Coordinates of C-alpha atoms in Angstrom, one line a residue:
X151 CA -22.3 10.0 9.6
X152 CA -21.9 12.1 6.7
X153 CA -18.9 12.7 4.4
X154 CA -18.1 16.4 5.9
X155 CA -17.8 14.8 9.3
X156 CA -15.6 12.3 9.0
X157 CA -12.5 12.5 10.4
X158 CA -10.4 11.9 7.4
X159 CA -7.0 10.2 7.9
X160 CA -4.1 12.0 5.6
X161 CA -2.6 8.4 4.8
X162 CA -4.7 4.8 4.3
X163 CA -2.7 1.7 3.7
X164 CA -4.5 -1.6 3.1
X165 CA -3.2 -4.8 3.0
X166 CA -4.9 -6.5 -0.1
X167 CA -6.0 -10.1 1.2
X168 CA -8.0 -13.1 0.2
X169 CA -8.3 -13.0 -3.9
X170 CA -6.8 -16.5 -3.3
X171 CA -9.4 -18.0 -1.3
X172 CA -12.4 -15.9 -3.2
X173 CA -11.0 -17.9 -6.3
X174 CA -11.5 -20.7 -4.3
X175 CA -15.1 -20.4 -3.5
X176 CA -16.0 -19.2 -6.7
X177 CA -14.5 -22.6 -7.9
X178 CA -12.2 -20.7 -10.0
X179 CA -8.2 -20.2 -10.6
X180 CA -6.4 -17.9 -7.9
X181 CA -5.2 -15.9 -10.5
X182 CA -9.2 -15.1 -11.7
X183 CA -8.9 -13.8 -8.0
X184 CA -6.3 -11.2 -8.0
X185 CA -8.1 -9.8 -11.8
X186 CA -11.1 -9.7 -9.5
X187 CA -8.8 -7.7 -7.2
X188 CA -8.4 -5.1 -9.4
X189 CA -12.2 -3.9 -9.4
X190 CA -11.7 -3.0 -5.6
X191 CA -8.6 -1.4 -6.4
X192 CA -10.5 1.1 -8.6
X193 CA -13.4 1.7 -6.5
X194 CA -11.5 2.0 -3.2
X195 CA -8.9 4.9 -4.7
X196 CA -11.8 6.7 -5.9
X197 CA -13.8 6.5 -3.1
X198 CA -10.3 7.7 -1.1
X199 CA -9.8 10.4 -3.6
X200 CA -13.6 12.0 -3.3
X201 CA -13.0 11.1 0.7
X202 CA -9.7 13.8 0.5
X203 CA -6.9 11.1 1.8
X204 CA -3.8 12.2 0.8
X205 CA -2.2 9.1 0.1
X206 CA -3.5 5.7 -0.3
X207 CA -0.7 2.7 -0.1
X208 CA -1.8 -0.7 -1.0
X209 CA 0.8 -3.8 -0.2
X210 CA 0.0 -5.4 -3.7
X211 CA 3.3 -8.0 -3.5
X212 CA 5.6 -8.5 -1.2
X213 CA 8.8 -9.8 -0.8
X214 CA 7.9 -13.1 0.6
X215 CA 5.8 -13.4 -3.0
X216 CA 8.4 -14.4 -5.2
X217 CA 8.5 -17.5 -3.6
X218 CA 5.0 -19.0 -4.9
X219 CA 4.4 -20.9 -7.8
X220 CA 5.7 -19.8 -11.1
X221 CA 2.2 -19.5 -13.0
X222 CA 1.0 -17.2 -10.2
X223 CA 4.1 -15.0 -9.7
X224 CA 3.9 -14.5 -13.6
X225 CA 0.3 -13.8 -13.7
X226 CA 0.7 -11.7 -11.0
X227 CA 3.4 -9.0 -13.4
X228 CA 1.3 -9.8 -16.6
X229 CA -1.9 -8.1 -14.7
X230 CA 0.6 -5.2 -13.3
X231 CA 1.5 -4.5 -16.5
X232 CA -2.0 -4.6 -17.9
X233 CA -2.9 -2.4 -14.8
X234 CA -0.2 0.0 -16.3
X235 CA -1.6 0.5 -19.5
X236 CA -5.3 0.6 -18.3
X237 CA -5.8 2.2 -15.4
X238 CA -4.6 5.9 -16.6
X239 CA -8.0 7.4 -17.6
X240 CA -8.9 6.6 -14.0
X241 CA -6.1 8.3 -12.8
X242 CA -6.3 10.8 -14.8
X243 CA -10.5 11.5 -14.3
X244 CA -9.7 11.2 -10.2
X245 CA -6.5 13.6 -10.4
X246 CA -4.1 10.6 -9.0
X247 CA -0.7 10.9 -8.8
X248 CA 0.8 7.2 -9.1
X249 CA 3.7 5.8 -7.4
X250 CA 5.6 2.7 -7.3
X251 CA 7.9 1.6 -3.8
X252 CA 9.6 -1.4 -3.5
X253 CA 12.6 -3.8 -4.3
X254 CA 12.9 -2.8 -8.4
X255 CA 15.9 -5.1 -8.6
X256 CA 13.4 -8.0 -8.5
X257 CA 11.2 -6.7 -11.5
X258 CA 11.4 -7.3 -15.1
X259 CA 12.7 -4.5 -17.7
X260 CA 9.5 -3.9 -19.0
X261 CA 7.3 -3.4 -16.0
X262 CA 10.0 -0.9 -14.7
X263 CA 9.2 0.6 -17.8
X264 CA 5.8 0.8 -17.5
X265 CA 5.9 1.8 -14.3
X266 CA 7.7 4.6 -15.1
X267 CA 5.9 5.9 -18.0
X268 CA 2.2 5.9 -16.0
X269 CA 4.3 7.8 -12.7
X270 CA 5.5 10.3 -15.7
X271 CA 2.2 10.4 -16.9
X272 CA 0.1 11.2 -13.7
X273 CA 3.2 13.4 -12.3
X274 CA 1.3 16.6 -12.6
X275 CA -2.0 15.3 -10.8
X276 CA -2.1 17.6 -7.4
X277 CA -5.4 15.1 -6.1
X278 CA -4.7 12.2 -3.8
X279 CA -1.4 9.7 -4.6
X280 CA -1.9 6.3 -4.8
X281 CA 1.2 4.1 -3.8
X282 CA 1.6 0.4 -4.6
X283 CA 3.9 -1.2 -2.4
X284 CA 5.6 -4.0 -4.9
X285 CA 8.2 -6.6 -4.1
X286 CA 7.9 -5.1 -0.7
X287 CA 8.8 -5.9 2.8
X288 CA 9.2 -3.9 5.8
X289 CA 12.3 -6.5 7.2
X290 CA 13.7 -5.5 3.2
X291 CA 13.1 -1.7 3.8
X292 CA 14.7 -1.4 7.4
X293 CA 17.9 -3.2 6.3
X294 CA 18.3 -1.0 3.2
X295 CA 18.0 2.0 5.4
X296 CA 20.6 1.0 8.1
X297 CA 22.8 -0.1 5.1
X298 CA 22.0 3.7 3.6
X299 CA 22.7 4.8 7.0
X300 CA 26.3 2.8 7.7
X301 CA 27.6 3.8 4.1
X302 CA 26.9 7.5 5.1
X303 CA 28.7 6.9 8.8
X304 CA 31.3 5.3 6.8
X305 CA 31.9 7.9 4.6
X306 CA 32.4 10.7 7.7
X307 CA 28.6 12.4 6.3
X308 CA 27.4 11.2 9.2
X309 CA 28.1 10.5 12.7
X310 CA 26.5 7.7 14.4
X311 CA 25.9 9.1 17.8
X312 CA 23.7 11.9 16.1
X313 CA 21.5 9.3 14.2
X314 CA 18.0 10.3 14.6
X315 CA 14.4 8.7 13.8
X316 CA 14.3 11.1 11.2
X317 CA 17.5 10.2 9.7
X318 CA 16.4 6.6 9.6
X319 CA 12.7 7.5 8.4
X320 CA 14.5 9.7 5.3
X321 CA 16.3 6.0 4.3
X322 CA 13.6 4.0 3.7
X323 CA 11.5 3.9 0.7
X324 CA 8.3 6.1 2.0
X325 CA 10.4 9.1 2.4
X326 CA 8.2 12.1 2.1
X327 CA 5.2 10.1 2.7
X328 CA 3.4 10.5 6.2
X329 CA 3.1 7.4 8.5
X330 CA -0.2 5.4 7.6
X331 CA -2.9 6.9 9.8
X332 CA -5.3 3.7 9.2
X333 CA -4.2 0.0 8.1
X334 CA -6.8 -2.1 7.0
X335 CA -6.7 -5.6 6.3
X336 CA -9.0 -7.9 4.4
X337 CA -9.9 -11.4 4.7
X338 CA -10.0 -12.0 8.1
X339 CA -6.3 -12.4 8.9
X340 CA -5.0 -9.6 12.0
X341 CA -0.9 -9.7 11.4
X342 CA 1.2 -7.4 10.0
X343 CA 2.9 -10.0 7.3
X344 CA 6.4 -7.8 7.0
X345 CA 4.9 -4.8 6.2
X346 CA 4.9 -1.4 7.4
X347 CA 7.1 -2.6 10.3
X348 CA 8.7 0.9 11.0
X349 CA 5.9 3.4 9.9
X350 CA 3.2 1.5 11.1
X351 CA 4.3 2.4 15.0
X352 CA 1.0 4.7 15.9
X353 CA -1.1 3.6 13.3
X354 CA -4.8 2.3 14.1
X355 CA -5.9 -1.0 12.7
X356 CA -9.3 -2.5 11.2
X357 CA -9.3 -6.2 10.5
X358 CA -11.9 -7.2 8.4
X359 CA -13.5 -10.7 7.3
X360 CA -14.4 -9.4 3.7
X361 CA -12.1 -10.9 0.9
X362 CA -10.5 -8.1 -1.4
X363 CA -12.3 -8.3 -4.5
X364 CA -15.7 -8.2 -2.4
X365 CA -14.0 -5.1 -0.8
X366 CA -15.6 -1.9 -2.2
X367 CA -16.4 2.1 -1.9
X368 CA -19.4 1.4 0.6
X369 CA -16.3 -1.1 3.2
X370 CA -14.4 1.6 2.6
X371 CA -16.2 4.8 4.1
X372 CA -17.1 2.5 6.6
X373 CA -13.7 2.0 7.7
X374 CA -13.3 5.3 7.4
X375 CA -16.0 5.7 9.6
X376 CA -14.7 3.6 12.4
X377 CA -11.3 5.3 12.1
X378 CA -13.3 9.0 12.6
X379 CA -14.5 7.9 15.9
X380 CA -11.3 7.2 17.5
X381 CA -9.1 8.5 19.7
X382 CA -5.8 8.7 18.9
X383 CA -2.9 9.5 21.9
X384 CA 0.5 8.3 20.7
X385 CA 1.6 7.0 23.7
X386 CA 0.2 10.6 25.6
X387 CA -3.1 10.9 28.1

């Protein structure tokens, strides 16, 4: 199938998984998995840029994260930030607009800082926008809306018989995003893992045994691929 018949979906999320167990079979540390990581990173957003998806969300940390070891959480933010300061001639050759959603209480000054500067820094790129979901969880990002949601009731903005999907969807963090039209998942795992739990209500999946950083532009036309020849309803005939 070629390029110009694809099907394209407007919005591609993928949940990043396996750099751990590639590591592992390379006899090497976990953390020489996720630097491995970022190779598929590049190649898949430009392969989704020349593709013409609109956004492309990767679930890079979640909230659950913070809660292994020490040396990996750490290595973890020291590659982010490297990502930061490396990755803008990429964005910049591709036309990506980058963007940053999750829980930025949890993150250090700097990377906030860094973060900031490469968002400022690809803010006038009109091509695809690249979102990594950090310190993320969809439990996390339902909760802050309905909290979002009860202050405005509270305050009379608001009243709570004429709440709305769309009032909820404009709480959480992917405001102004469209719902992912494609998930894909690496690694061979088929769950969710807290992410996406609202937007992800009509989205097709692809589950796929490849590890992340083996996970490059030829995997992902091919999901693209399998995602043109479906048939999506939404719940209609």
């Amino acid at each position: 199938m070629e390029n110009n018949e694809l099907k394209v979906p407007r919005h591609v999320s993928i949940i990043m998984d396996g750099n751990g167990r590639w590591a592992t079979r390379q006899g090497k540390q976990r953390l020489e998995g996720h630097f491995a990581g970022v190779e598929s990173v590049r190649k898949c957003a430009t392969a989704a840029a020349r593709a013409g998806v609109e956004y492309l969300s990767l679930y890079a940390f979640s909230e659950e994260n913070w809660g292994r070891p020490m040396e990996e959480v750490e290595g973890l933010m020291s590659l982010m930030m490297r990502c930061m300061k490396n990755e803008l001639p990429t964005f910049m050759d591709n036309n990506i607009k980058f963007k940053v959603l999750g829980n930025y209480s949890r993150l250090s000054v700097a990377l906030k800082a860094g973060i900031k500067a490469l968002e400022n820094a690809t803010a006038s790129n009109t091509g695809m926008t690249l979102v990594v979901m950090l310190s993320y969880s969809g439990k996390w990002d339902i909760l802050e809306a309905a909290r979002k949601l009860a202050s405005d009731a509270s305050a009379g903005k608001i009243r709570p018989e004429d709440i709305s999907m769309d009032d909820f969807g404009a709480r959480l963090v992917t405001n102004g995003m469209p719902d992912p039209d494609l998930i894909i998942r690496t690694s061979g795992e088929s769950r969710l893992s807290n992410y996406f739990l609202w937007q992800a209500a009509y989205s097709e999946f692809l589950f796929t045994d490849v590890l992340w950083p083996e996970f490059g532009e030829k995997e992902f036309m091919e999901a693209l691929e399998v995602y043109s020849r479906r048939d999506r309803r939404y719940g209609k005939v």
